[in-house]
PDB file of C-alpha atoms in Angstrom:
ATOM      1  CA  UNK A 101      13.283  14.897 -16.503  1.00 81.00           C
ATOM      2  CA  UNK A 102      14.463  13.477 -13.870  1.00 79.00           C
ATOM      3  CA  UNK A 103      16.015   9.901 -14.105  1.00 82.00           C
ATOM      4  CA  UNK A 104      14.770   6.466 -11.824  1.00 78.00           C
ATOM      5  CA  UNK A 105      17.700   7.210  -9.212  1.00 81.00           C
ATOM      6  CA  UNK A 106      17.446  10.341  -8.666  1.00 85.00           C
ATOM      7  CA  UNK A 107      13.617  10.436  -8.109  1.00 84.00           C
ATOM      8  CA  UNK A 108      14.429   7.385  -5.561  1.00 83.00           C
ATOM      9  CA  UNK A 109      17.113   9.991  -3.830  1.00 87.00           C
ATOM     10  CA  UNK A 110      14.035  12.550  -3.407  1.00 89.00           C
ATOM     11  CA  UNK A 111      11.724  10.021  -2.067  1.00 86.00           C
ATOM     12  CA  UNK A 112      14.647   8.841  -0.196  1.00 87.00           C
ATOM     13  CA  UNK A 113      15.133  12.078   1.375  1.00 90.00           C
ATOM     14  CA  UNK A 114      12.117  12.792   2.123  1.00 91.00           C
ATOM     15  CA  UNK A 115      11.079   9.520   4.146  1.00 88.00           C
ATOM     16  CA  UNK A 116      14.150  10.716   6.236  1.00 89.00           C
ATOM     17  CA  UNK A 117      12.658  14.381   7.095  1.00 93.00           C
ATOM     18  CA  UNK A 118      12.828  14.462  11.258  1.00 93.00           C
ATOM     19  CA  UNK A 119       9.654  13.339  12.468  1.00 93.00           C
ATOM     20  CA  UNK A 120       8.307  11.404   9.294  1.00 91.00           C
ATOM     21  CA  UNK A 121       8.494   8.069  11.973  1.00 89.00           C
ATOM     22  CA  UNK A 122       6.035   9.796  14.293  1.00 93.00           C
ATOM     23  CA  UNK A 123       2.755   8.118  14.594  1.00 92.00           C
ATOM     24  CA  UNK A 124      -0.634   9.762  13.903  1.00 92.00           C
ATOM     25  CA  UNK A 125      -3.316   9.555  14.367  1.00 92.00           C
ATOM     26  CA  UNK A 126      -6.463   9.589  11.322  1.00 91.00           C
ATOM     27  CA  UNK A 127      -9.836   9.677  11.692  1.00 91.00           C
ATOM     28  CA  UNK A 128     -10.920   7.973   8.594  1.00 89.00           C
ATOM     29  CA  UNK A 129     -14.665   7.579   7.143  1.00 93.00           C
ATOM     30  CA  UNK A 130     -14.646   5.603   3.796  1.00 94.00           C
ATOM     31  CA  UNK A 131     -17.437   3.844   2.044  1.00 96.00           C
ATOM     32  CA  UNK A 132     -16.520   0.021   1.670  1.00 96.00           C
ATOM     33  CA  UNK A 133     -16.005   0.144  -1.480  1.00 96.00           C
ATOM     34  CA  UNK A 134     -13.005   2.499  -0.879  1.00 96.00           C
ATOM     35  CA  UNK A 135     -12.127   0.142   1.048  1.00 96.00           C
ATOM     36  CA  UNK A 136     -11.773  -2.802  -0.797  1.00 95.00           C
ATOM     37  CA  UNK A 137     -10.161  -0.328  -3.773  1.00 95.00           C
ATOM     38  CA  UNK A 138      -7.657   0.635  -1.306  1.00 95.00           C
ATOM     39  CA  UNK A 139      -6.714  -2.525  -0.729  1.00 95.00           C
ATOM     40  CA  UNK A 140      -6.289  -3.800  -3.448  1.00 92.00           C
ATOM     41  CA  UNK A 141      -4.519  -1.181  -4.891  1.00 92.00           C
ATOM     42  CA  UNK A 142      -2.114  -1.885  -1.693  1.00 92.00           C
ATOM     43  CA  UNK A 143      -1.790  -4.995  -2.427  1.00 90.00           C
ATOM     44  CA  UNK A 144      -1.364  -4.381  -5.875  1.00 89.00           C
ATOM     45  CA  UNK A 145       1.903  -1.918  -5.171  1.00 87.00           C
ATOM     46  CA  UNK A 146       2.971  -4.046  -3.231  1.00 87.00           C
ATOM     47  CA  UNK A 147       3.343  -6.907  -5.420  1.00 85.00           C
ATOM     48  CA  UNK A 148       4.924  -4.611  -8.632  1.00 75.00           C
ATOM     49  CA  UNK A 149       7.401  -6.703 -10.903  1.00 68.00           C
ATOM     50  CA  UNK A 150      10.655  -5.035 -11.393  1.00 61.00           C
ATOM     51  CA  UNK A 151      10.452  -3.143 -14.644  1.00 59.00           C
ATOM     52  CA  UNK A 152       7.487  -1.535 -12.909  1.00 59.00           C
ATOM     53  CA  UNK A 153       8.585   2.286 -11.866  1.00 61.00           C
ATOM     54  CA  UNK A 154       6.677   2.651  -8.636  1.00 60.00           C
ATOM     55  CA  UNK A 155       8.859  -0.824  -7.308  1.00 61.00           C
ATOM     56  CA  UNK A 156      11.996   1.255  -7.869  1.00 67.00           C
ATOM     57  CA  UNK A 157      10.796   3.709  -5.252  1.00 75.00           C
ATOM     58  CA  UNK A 158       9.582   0.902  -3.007  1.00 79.00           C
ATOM     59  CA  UNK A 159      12.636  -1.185  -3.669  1.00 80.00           C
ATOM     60  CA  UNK A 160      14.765   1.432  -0.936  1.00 81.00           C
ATOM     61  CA  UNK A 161      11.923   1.430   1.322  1.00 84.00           C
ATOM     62  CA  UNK A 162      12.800  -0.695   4.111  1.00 84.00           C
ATOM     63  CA  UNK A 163      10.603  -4.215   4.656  1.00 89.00           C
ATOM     64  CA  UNK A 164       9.370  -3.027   7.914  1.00 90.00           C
ATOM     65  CA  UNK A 165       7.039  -0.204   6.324  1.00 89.00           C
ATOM     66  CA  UNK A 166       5.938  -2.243   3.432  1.00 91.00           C
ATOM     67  CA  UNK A 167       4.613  -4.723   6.127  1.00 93.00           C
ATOM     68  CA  UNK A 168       3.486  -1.910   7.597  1.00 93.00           C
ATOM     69  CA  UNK A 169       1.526  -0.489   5.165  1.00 93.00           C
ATOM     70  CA  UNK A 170      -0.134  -4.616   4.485  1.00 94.00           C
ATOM     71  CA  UNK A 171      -1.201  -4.295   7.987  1.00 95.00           C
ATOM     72  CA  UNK A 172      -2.786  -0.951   7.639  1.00 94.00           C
ATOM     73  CA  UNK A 173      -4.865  -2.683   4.682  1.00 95.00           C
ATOM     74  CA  UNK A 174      -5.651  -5.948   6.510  1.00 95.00           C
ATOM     75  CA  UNK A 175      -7.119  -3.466   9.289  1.00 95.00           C
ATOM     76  CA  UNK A 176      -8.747  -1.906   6.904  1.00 94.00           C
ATOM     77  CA  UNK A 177     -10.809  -4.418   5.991  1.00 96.00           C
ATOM     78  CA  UNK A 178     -11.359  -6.070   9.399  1.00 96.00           C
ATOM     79  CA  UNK A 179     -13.166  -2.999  10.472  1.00 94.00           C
ATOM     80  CA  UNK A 180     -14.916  -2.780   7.359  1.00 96.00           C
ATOM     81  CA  UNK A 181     -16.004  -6.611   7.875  1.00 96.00           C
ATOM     82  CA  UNK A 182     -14.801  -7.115   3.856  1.00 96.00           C
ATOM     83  CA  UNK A 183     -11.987  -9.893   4.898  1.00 95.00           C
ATOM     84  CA  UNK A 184     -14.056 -12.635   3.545  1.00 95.00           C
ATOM     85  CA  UNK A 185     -15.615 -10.976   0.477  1.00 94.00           C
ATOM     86  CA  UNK A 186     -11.746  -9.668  -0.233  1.00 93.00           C
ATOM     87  CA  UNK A 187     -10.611 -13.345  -0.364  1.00 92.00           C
ATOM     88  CA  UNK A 188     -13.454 -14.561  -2.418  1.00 92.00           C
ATOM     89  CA  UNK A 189     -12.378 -11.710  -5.140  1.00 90.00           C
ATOM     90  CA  UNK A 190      -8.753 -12.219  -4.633  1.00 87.00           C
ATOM     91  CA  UNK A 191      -9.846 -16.445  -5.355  1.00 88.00           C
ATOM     92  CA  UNK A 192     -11.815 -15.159  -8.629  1.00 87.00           C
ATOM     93  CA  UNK A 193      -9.416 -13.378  -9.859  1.00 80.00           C
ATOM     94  CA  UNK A 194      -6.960 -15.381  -9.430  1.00 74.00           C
ATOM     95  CA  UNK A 195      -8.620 -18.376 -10.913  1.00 67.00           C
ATOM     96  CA  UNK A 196      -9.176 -16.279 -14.326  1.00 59.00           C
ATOM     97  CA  UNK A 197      -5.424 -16.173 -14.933  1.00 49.00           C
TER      98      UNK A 197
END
């Protein structure tokens, strides 16, 4: 098995592949609900504590993809028209901790 920095030297590696900076373009069709899992799953990575594994691999990702990758969900829910009903959920959940 493979240890915690030597899985974040593969991921390394491979978010430095030639070309891996290239825009594309997706064509994506997802029910709203999708939608407001994706995001919050997003959000969720994005906000791991430090004994979580996943934050070790985001940890050498640089700042400017993580924002990124927050904009991509915000956009995501614009075009769904889900901003406000996110926030509500975010404000409920919240509120029960």
């Amino acid at each position: 098995m493979m240890t915690s920095s030597e899985v974040a030297q593969v991921f390394d590696t491979i978010l430095s592949i030639p070309g891996m900076n290239e825009v594309v373009k997706i064509d994506l069709k997802i029910s709203r609900k999708n939608v407001l899992l994706l995001n919050h799953v997003i959000e969720r990575g994005l906000a791991a504590k430090g004994d979580d594994k996943t934050s070790n691999l985001l940890a050498i990702v640089p700042k400017e993809n993580l924002s990124d990758l927050k904009t991509i969900s915000e956009e995501c829910l614009q075009k769904a028209s889900l901003v406000e009903l996110s926030e509500k959920l975010s404000a409920l959940s919240i509120g029960k901790l």
